[in-house]
Short mmCIF file of C-alpha atoms in Angstrom, two decimals:
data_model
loop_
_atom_site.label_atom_id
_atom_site.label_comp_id
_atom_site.label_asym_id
_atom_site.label_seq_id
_atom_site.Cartn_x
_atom_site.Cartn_y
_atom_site.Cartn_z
CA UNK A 1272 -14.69 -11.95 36.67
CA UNK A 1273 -11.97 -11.61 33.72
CA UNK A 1274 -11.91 -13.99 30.53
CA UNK A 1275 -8.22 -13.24 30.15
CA UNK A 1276 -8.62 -12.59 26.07
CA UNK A 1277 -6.03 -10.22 25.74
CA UNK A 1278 -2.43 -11.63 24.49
CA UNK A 1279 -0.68 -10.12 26.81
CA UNK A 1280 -2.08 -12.51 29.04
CA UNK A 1281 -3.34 -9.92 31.61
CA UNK A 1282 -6.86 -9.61 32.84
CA UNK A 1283 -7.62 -5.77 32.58
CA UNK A 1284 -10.54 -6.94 30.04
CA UNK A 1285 -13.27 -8.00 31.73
CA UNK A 1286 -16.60 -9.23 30.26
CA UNK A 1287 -18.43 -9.12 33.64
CA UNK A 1288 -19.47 -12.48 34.16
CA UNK A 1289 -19.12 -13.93 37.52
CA UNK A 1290 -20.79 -17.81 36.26
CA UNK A 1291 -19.22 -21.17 35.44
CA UNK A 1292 -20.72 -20.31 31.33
CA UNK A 1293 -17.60 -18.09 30.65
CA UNK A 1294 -17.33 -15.17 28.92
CA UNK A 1295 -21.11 -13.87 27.43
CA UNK A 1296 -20.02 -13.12 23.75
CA UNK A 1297 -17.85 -15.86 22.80
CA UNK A 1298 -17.50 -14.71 19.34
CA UNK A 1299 -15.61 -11.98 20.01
CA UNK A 1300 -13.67 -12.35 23.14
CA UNK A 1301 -13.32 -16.36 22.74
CA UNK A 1302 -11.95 -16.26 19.68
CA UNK A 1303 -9.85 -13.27 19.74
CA UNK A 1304 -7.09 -15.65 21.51
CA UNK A 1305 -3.89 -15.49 19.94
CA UNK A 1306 -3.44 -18.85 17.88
CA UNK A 1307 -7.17 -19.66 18.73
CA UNK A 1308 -8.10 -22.73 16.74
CA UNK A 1309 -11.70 -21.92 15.77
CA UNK A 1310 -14.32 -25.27 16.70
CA UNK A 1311 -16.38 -26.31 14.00
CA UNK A 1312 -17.92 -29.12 15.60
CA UNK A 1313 -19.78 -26.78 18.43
CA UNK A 1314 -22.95 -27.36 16.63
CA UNK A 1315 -22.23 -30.79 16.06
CA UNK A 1316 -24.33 -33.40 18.11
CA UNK A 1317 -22.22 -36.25 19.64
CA UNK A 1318 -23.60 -39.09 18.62
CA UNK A 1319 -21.77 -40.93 21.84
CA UNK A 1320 -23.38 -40.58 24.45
CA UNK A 1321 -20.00 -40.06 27.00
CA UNK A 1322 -18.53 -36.58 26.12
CA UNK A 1323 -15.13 -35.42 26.26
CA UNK A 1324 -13.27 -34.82 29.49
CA UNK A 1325 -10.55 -32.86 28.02
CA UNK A 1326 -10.08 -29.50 26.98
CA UNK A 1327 -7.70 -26.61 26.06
CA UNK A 1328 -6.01 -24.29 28.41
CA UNK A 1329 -3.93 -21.16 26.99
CA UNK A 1330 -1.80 -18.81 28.96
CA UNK A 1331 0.49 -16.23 28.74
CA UNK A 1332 1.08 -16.07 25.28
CA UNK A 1333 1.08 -18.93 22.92
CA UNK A 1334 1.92 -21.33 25.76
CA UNK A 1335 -1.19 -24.50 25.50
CA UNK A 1336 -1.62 -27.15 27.54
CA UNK A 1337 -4.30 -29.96 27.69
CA UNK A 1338 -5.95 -30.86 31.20
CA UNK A 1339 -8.58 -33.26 32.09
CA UNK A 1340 -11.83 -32.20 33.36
CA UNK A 1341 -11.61 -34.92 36.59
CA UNK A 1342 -14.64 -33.15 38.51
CA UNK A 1343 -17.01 -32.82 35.54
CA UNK A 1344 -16.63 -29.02 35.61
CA UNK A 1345 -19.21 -27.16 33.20
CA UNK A 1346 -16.97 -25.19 31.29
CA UNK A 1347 -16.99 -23.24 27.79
CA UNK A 1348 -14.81 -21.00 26.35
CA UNK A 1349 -13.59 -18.33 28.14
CA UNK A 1350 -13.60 -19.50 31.67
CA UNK A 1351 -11.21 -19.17 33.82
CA UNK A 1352 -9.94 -22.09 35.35
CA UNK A 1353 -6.88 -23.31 37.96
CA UNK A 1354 -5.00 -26.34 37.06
CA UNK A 1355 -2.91 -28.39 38.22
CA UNK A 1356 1.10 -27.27 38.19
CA UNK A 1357 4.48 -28.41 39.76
CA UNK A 1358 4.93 -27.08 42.29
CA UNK A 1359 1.45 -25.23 43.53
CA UNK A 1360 -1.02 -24.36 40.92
CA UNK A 1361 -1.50 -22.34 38.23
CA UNK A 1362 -4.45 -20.01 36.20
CA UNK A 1363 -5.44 -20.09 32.86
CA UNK A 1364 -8.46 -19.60 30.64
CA UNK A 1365 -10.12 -22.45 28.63
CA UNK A 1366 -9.41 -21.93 24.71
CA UNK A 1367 -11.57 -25.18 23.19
CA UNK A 1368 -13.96 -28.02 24.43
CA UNK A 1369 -15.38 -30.67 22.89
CA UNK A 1370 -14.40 -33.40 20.57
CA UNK A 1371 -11.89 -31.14 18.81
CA UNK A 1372 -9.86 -31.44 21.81
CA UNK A 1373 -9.07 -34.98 20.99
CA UNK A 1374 -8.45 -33.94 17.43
CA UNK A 1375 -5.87 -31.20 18.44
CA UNK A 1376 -3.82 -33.71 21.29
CA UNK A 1377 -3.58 -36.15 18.59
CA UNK A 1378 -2.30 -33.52 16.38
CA UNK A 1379 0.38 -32.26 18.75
CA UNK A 1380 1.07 -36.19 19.80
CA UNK A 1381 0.24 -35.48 23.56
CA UNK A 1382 -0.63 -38.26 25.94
CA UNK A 1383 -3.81 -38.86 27.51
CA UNK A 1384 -2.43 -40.56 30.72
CA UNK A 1385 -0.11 -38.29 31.77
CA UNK A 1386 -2.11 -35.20 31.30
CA UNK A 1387 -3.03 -33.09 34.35
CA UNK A 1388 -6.24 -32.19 36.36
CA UNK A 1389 -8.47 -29.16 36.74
CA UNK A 1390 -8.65 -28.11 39.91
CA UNK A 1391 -11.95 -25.83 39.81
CA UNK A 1392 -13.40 -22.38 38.66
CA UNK A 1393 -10.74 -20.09 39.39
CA UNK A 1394 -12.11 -17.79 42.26
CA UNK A 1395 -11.47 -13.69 43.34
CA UNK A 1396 -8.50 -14.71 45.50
CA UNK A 1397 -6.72 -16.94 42.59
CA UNK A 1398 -7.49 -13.85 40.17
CA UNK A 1399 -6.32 -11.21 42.82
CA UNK A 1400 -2.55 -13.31 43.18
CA UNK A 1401 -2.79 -13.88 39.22
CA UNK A 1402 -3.08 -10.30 38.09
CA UNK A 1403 -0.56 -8.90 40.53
CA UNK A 1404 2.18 -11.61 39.21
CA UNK A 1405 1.63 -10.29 35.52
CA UNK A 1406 1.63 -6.56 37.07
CA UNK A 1407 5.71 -7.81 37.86
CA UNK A 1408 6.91 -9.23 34.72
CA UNK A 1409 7.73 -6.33 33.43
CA UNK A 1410 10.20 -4.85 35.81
CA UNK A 1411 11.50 -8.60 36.52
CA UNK A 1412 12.70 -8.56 32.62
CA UNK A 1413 14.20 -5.51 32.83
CA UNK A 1414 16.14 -6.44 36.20
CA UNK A 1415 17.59 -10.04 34.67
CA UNK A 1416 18.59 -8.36 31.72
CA UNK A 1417 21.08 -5.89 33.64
CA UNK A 1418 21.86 -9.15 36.04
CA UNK A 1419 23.03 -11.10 32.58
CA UNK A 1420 24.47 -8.22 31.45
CA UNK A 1421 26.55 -7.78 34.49
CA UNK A 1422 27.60 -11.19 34.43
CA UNK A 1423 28.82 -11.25 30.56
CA UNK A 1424 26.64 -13.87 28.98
CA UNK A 1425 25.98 -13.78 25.67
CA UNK A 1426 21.96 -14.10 25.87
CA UNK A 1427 18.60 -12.17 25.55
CA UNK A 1428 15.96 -12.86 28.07
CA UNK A 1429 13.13 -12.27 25.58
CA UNK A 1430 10.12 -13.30 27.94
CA UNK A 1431 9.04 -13.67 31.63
CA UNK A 1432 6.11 -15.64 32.96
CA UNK A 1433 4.60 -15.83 36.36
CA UNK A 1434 3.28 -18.64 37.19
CA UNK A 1435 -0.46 -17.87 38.74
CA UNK A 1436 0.18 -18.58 42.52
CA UNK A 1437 3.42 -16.24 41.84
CA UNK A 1438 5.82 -19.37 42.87
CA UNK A 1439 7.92 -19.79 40.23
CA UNK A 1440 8.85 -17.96 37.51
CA UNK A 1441 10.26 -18.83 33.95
CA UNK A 1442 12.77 -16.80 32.04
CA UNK A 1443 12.64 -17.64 27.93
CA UNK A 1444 16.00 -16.77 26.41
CA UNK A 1445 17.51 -16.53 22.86
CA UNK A 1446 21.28 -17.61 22.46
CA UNK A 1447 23.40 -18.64 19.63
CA UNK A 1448 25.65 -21.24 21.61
CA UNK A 1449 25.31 -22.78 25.44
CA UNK A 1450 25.60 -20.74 28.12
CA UNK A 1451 26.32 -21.62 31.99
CA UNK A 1452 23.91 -19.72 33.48
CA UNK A 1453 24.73 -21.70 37.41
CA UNK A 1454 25.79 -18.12 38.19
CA UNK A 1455 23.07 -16.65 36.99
CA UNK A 1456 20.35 -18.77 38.56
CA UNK A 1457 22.20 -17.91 42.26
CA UNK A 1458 21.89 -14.00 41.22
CA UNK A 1459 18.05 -14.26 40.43
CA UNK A 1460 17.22 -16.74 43.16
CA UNK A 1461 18.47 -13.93 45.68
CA UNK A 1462 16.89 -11.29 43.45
CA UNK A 1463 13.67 -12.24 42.85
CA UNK A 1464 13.21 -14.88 45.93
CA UNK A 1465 10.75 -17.51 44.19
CA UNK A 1466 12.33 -20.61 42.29
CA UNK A 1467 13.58 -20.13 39.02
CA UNK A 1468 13.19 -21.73 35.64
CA UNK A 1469 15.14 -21.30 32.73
CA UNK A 1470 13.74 -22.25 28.98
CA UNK A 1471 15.96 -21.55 25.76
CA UNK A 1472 13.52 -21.12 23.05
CA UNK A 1473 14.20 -20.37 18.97
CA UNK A 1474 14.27 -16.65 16.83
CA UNK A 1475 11.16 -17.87 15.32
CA UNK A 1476 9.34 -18.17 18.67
CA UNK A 1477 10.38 -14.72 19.89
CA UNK A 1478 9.42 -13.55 16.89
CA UNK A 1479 5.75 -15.33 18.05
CA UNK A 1480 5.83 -14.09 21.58
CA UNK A 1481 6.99 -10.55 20.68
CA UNK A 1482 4.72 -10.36 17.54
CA UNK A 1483 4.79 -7.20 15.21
CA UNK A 1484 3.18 -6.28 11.88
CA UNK A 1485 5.06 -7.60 8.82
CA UNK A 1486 6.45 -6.20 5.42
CA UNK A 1487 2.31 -7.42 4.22
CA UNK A 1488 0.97 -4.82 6.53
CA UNK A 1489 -0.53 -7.78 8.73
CA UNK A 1490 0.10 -8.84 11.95
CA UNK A 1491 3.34 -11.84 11.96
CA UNK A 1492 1.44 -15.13 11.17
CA UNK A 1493 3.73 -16.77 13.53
CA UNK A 1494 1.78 -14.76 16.33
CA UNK A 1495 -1.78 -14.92 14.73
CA UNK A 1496 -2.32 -18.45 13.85
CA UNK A 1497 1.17 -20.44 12.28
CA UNK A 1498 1.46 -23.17 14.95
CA UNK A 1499 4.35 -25.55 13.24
CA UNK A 1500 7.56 -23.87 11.81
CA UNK A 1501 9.27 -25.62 8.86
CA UNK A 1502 12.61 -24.89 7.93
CA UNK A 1503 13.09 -22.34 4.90
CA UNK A 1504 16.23 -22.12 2.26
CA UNK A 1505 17.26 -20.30 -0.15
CA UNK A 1506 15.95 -22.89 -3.06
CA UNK A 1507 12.26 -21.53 -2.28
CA UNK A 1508 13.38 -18.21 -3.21
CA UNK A 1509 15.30 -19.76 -6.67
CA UNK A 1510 11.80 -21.58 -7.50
CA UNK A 1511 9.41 -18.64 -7.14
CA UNK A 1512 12.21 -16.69 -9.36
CA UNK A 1513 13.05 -14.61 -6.27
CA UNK A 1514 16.18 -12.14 -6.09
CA UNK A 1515 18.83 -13.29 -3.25
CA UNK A 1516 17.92 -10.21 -1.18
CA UNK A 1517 18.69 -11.08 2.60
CA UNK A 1518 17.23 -7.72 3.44
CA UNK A 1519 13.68 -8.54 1.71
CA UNK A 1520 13.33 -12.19 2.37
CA UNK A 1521 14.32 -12.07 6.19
CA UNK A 1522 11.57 -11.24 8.80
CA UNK A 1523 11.48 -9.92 11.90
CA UNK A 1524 12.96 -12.94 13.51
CA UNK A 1525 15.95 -12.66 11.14
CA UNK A 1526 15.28 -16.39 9.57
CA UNK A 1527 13.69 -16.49 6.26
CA UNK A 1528 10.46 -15.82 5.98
CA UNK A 1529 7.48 -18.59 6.71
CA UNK A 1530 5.49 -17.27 3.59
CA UNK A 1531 7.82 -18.21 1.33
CA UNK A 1532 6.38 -22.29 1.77
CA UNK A 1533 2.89 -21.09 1.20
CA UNK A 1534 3.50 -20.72 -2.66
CA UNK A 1535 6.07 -23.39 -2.84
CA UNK A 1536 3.80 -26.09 -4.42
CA UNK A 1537 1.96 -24.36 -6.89
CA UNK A 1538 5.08 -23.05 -8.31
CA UNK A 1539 6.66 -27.01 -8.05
CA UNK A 1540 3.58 -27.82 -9.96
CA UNK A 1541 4.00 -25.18 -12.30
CA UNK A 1542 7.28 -25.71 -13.23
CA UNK A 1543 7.08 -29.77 -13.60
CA UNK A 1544 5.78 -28.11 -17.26
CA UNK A 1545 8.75 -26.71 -18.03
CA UNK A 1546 12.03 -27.53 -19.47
CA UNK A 1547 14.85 -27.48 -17.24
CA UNK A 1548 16.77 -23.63 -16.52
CA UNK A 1549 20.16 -25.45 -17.64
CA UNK A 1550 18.63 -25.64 -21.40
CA UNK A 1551 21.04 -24.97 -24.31
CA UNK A 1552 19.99 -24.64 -27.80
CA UNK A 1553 21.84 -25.47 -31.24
CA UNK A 1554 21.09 -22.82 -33.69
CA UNK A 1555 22.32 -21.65 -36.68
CA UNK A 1556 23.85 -18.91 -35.34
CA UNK A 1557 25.64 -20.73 -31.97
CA UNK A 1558 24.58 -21.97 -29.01
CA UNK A 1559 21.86 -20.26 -26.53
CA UNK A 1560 21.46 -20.59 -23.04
CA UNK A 1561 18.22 -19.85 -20.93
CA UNK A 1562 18.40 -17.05 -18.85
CA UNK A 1563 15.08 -16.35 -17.72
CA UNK A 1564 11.71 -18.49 -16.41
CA UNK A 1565 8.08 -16.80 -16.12
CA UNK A 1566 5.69 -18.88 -15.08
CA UNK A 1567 2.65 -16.75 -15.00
CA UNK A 1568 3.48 -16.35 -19.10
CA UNK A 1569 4.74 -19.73 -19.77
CA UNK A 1570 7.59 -18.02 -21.62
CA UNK A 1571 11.64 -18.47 -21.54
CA UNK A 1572 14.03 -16.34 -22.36
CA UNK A 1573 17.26 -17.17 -24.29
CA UNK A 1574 20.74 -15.29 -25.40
CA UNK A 1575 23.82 -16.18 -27.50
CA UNK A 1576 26.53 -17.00 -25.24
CA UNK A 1577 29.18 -14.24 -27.53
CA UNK A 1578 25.86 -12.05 -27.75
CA UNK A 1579 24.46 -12.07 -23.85
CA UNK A 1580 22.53 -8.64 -24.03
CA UNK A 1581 20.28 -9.40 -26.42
CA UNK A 1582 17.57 -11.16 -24.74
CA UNK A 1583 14.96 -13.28 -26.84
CA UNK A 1584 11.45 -14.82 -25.30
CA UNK A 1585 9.55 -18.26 -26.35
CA UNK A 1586 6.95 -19.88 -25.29
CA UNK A 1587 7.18 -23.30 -23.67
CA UNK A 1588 5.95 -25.60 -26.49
CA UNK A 1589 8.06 -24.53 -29.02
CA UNK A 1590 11.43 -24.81 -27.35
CA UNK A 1591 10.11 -28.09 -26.76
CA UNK A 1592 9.68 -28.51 -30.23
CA UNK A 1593 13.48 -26.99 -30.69
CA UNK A 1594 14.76 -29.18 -27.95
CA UNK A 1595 13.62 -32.76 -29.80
CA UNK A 1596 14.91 -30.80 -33.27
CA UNK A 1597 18.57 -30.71 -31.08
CA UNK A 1598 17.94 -34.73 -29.67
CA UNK A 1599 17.56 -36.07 -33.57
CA UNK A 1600 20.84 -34.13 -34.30
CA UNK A 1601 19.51 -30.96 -36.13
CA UNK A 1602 20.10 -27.37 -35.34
CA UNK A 1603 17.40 -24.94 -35.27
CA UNK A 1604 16.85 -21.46 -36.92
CA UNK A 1605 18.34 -18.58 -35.28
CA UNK A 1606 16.66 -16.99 -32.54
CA UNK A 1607 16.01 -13.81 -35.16
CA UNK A 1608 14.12 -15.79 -37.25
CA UNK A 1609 12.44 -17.70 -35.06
CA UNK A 1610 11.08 -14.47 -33.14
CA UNK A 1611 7.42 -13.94 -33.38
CA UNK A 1612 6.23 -10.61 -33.77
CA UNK A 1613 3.62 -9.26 -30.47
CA UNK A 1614 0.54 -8.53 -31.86
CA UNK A 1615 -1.23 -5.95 -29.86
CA UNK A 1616 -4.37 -6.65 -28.49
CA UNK A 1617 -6.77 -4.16 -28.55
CA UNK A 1618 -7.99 -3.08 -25.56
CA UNK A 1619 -11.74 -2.96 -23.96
CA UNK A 1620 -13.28 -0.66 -21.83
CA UNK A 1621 -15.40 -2.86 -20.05
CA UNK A 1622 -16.62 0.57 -17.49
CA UNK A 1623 -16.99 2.36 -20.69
CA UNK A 1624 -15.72 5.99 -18.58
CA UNK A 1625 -12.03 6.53 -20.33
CA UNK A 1626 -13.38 10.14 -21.26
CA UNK A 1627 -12.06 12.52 -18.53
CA UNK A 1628 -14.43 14.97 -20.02
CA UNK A 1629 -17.61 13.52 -20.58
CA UNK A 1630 -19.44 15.26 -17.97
CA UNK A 1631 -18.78 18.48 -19.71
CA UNK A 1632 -19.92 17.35 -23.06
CA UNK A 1633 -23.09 16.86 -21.41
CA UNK A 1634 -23.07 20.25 -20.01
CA UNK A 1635 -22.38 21.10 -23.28
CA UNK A 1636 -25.19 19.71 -24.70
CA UNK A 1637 -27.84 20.99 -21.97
CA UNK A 1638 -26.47 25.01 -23.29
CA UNK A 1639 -26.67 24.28 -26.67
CA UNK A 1640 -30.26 23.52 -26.62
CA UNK A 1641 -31.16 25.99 -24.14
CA UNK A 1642 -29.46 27.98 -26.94
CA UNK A 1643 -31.90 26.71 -29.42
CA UNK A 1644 -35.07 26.96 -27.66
CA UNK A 1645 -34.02 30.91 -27.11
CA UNK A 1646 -32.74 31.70 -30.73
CA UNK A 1647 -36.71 33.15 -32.18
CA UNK A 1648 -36.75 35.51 -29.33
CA UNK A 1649 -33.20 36.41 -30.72
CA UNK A 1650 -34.42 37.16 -34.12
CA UNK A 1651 -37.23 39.15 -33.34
CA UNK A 1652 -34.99 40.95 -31.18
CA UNK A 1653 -32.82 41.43 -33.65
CA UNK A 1654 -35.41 42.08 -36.43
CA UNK A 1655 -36.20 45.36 -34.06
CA UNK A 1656 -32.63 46.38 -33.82
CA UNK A 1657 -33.43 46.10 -37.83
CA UNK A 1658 -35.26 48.59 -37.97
CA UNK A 1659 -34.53 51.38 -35.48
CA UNK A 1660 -33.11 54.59 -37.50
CA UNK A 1661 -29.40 54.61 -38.16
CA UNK A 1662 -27.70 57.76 -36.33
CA UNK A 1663 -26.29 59.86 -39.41
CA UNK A 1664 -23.88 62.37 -36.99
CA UNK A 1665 -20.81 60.90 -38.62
CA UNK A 1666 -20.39 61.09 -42.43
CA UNK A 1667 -19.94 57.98 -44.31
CA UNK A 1668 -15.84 57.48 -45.15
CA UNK A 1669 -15.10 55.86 -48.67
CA UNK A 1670 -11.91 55.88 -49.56
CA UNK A 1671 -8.64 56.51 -47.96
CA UNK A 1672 -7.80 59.79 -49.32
CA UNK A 1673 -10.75 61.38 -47.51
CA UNK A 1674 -10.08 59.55 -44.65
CA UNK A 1675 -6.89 61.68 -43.81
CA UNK A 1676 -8.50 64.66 -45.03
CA UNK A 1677 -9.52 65.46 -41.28
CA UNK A 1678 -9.75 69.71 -40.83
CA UNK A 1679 -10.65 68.15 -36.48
CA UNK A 1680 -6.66 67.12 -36.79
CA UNK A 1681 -5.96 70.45 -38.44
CA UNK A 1682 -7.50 72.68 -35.92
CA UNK A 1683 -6.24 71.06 -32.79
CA UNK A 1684 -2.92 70.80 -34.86
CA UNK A 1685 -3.41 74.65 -34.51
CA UNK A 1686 -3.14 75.17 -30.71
CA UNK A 1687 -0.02 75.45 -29.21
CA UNK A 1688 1.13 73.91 -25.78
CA UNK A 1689 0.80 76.53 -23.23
CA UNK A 1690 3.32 76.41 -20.47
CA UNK A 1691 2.32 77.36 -16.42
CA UNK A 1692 4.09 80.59 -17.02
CA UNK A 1693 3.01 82.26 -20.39
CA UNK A 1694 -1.07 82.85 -21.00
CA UNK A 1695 -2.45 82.07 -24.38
CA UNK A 1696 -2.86 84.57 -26.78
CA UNK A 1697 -6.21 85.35 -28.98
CA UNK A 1698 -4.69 86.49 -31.75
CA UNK A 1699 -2.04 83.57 -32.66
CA UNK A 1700 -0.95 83.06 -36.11
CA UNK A 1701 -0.70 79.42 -37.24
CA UNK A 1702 2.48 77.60 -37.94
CA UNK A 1703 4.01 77.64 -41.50
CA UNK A 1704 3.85 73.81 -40.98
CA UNK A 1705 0.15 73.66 -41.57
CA UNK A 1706 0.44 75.45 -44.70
CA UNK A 1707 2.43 72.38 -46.02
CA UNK A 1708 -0.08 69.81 -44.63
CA UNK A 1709 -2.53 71.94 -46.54
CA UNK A 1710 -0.29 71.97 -49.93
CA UNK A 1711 0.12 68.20 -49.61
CA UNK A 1712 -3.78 67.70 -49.51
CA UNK A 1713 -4.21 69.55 -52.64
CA UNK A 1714 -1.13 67.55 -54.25
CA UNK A 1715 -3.19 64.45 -53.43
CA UNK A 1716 -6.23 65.36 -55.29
CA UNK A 1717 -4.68 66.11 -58.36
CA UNK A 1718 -3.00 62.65 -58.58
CA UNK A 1719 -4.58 60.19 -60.88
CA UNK A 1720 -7.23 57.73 -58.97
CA UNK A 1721 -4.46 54.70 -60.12
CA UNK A 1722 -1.34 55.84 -58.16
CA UNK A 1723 -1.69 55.16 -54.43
CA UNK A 1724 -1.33 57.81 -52.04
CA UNK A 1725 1.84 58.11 -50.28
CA UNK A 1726 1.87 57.47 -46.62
CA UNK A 1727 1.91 60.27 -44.38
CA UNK A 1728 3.22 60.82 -40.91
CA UNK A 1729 1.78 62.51 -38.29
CA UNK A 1730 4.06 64.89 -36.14
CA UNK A 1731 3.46 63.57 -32.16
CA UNK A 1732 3.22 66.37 -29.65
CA UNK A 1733 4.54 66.45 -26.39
CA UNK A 1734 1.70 66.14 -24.08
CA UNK A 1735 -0.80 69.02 -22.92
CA UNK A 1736 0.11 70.38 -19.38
CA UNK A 1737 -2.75 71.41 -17.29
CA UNK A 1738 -2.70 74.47 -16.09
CA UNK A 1739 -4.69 73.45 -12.52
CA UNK A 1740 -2.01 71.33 -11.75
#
C-alpha cells in the first residue's frame, strides 16, 4: 500500500504496509511532506478524555484540507485515506492528527461545521484509479498549453491535478490581467472528456508548486515550509543597506524575495539607535551630509557637500554629541580634526599553526641530533684519516714562478700534430718557439724576488686528430 510521501504527489514510493497504522517509519516518510508541520504534542497525553475528530489531509502538492474523522477511523500519519469531494470522491494521505489539528484550523480560520467527512481507508481499487490519473497530468499540461496557445490567450497553465476518482480535473494558471477562457473550457471539455475546473493562482505560488533551489543553495522556502506570503518592497532592501539590484533581489517567481522580511526587525531595531540618514552637520569647514550607515560597526560616514569624494567615518555617539553641539547653535570641528586615528589591533593566533613550515623545523631538529649522536664516530674516523701516510708522487708547489716552470708542458709542447696522411718522424727537431719559452724562464729567475712576474700566455693548439679514425 503507498504512503504517497513524495511531492509530486504520486505513489511510486511505497513503504509496504497494507494496515490502518500508516506508513512504518514515520520519521522519515511522514515528515518528508512538503510544508509538513512537524507535531509536538504526539507525546503529549490529553488530559480530556474525548480526542480530536479532525485531522490533516495533503495532496498533490501544497494543496491541505481538513476533514472530520465521522466513523472513528484509526488513523496516523501516513495513511491513505478517501474523502469526501464534489462531485465523487477523492484520495489523499493524512499529514497531522491530534490536538494540533485544532491549532492549525484555527490558524488558517477554517470552519468546523462545514468541513467534510472521511469516507474510509483508501483500498487497491481507489489506489489503482488514483495512480493512473497522476500517470496523465503530464501529457494533459502539455495538450492545454498548445489548446491556449492556439486560441491566443495570454496565460500559463502552470499545474494540473486529477482529482482521485479521475472526474474532474483542475487547471492552475498564471495571468497578468482577466482572461475569457468560455472558449477554452468548450476546447478542453471535448479534449479531455471529464469536467473542468479552472483556478488562477499568484507567481509566488507557482514558484511553490514548481519549487527549485535558490541563489542560498537551498531548496525555495516557499516550497519547503513558508505557508503565508507577505508582501515585499523595495524599503526592506533600503533598511538592510541593500543595492537596488532587480537581478539579485528577485527570485525565481520574479517578486522580491521572501527572505528579505526575515532580517527586517532586527535591522528596525538596530537602527531605532541611530540618527536619521538625512543628517547634516555644521562644521568649520561647511556643511556635511551622511552618506553611509553600518550597522554591524555602529559607524556613519560623512562628506563635504563641495568635497563629496572624501569620505570620513564616526561612530554613533559622537555625532550625537556633534548633532546637540549644532541644536545649541555651535558648529563643530572639521571632519579632519575630528578624525580618530585606527589603532591596529594586534592579532592572536588562537590555533597557534601560522608557520607553514613548522613540520620541517621538526624534521630539522630530529637530523641535527641524529647528527650529534654520530659526530665521535666521525672523529675517530677522522683521527685515522690523520694518520694514514701522505702520498709524496707530486712535489710540493710554493710559489708561482715554479708553478709555470712545467718541462710536462714543454715536452708535449714538443710534438707536432700529425695529419692522416704524413707519418711521424723519429728524428724531429723542435720548434725555435720553445727556445724562447726556455729564454723567458731564465729571464724570470734573474728578476729580483720584489717585481712580479709578468703574465704569460699559453699558445692553444688545434686539437689532436686520431689516426684510427
Amino acid at each position: 500500500m503507498s504512503c504517497g510521501c513524495k511531492t509530486s504527489g504520486d505513489s511510486a514510493h511505497s513503504c509496504g504496509t497494507k494496515s490502518a497504522n500508516g506508513c512504518e517509519s514515520v520519521n522519515t516518510c511522514g515528515n518528508s511532506y512538503k510544508l509538513s508541520v512537524f507535531d509536538w504534542l504526539s507525546n503529549v497525553q490529553n488530559p480530556a478524555q474525548t480526542r480530536c475528530d479532525f485531522v490533516e489531509v495533503r495532496f498533490k502538492n501544497d494543496r491541505k484540507s481538513f476533514f472530520k474523522n465521522v466513523n472513528n477511523i484509526p488513523l496516523h500519519i501516513g495513511s491513505v485515506v478517501t474523502v469526501e469531494s464534489s462531485p465523487g470522491h477523492d484520495v489523499g494521505v493524512v499529514s497531522l492528527t491530534g490536538e494540533l489539528v485544532k491549532i492549525q484550523m484555527k490558524k488558517k480560520r477554517s470552519s468546523e461545521e462545514n468541513a467534510l467527512k472521511i469516507y474510509r481507508l483508501a483500498n487497491q481499487k481507489d489506489i489503482e484509479v488514483w495512480q493512473e490519473a497522476r500517470k496523465k497530468e503530464e501529457n494533459v499540461k502539455i495538450e492545454a498549453r498548445k489548446i491556449s496557445h492556439r486560441l491566443g490567450l495570454e496565460m500559463k497553465i502552470t499545474d494540473v491535478e486529477y482529482q482521485g476518482d479521475a472526474s474532474k480535473v483542475t487547471f492552475y494558471y498564471t495571468a497578468d490581467n482577466r482572461v475569457d477562457f468560455r472558449m477554452l473550457i468548450k476546447e478542453y471539455a471535448g479534449a479531455f472528456r471529464t469536467k473542468i475546473d479552472m483556478k488562477q493562482i499568484g507567481f509566488r505560488q507557482e514558484a511553490a508548486k514548481v519549487g527549485g533551489i535558490g541563489s542560498c543553495g537551498r531548496e525555495l522556502c516557499c516550497s519547503t515550509w513558508l505557508t503565508d506570503f507577505r508582501s515585499v518592497n523595495t524599503n526592506v532592501a533600503r533598511y538592510q543597506q541593500l543595492s537596488i539590484n532587480p537581478q539579485k533581489l528577485a527570485g525565481q517567481c520574479g517578486k522580491l524575495k521572501c527572505c528579505l522580511n526575515y532580517e527586517l526587525d532586527s535591522y528596525l531595531d538596530a537602527l531605532s539607535h541611530f540618527p536619521s540618514s538625512s543628517t547634516v552637520l555644521d562644521t568649520e569647514k561647511g556643511r556635511a551630509f551622511c552618506i553611509k550607515i553600518d550597522v554591524f560597526k555602529k559607524k556613519m560616514w560623512f562628506a563635504y557637500v563641495e568635497n563629496s569624494m572624501a569620505w570620513y567615518d564616526f561612530d554613533v555617539d559622537l555625532v550625537k554629541k556633534m548633532i546637540s553641539k549644532n541644536k545649541r547653535g555651535e558648529k563643530t570641528l572639521p571632519l579632519e580634526e575630528l578624525k580618530q586615528p585606527e589603532l591596529s589591533l594586534p592579532t592572536v593566533d588562537l590555533i597557534q599553526e601560522n608557520s607553514v613550515d613548522r613540520f620541517e623545523k621538526k624534521k630539522g631538529f630530529n637530523k641535527n641530533r641524529n647528527q650529534n649522536q654520530n659526530r665521535p664516530n666521525n672523529n675517530q674516523n677522522q683521527g685515522q684519516k690523520k694518520n694514514r701516510p701522505e702520498r709524496n708522487d707530486r712535489p710540493e708547489r710554493t710559489d708561482k714562478g715554479e708553478r709555470q716552470e712545467r718541462p710536462v708542458r714543454s715536452e708535449k709542447s714538443q710534438k707536432p700534430v700529425q695529419n692522416n696522411n704524413q707519418k711521424p718522424q723519429k728524428n724531429q727537431q723542435p720548434k725555435p718557439q720553445l727556445e724562447k719559452v726556455e729564454a723567458l724562464n731564465n729571464d724570470a729567475e734573474k728578476r729580483p724576488q720584489n717585481q712580479p712576474p709578468k703574465k704569460k700566455f699559453k699558445k692553444k693548439f688545434p686539437p689532436k686528430k686520431d689516426n684510427n679514425a
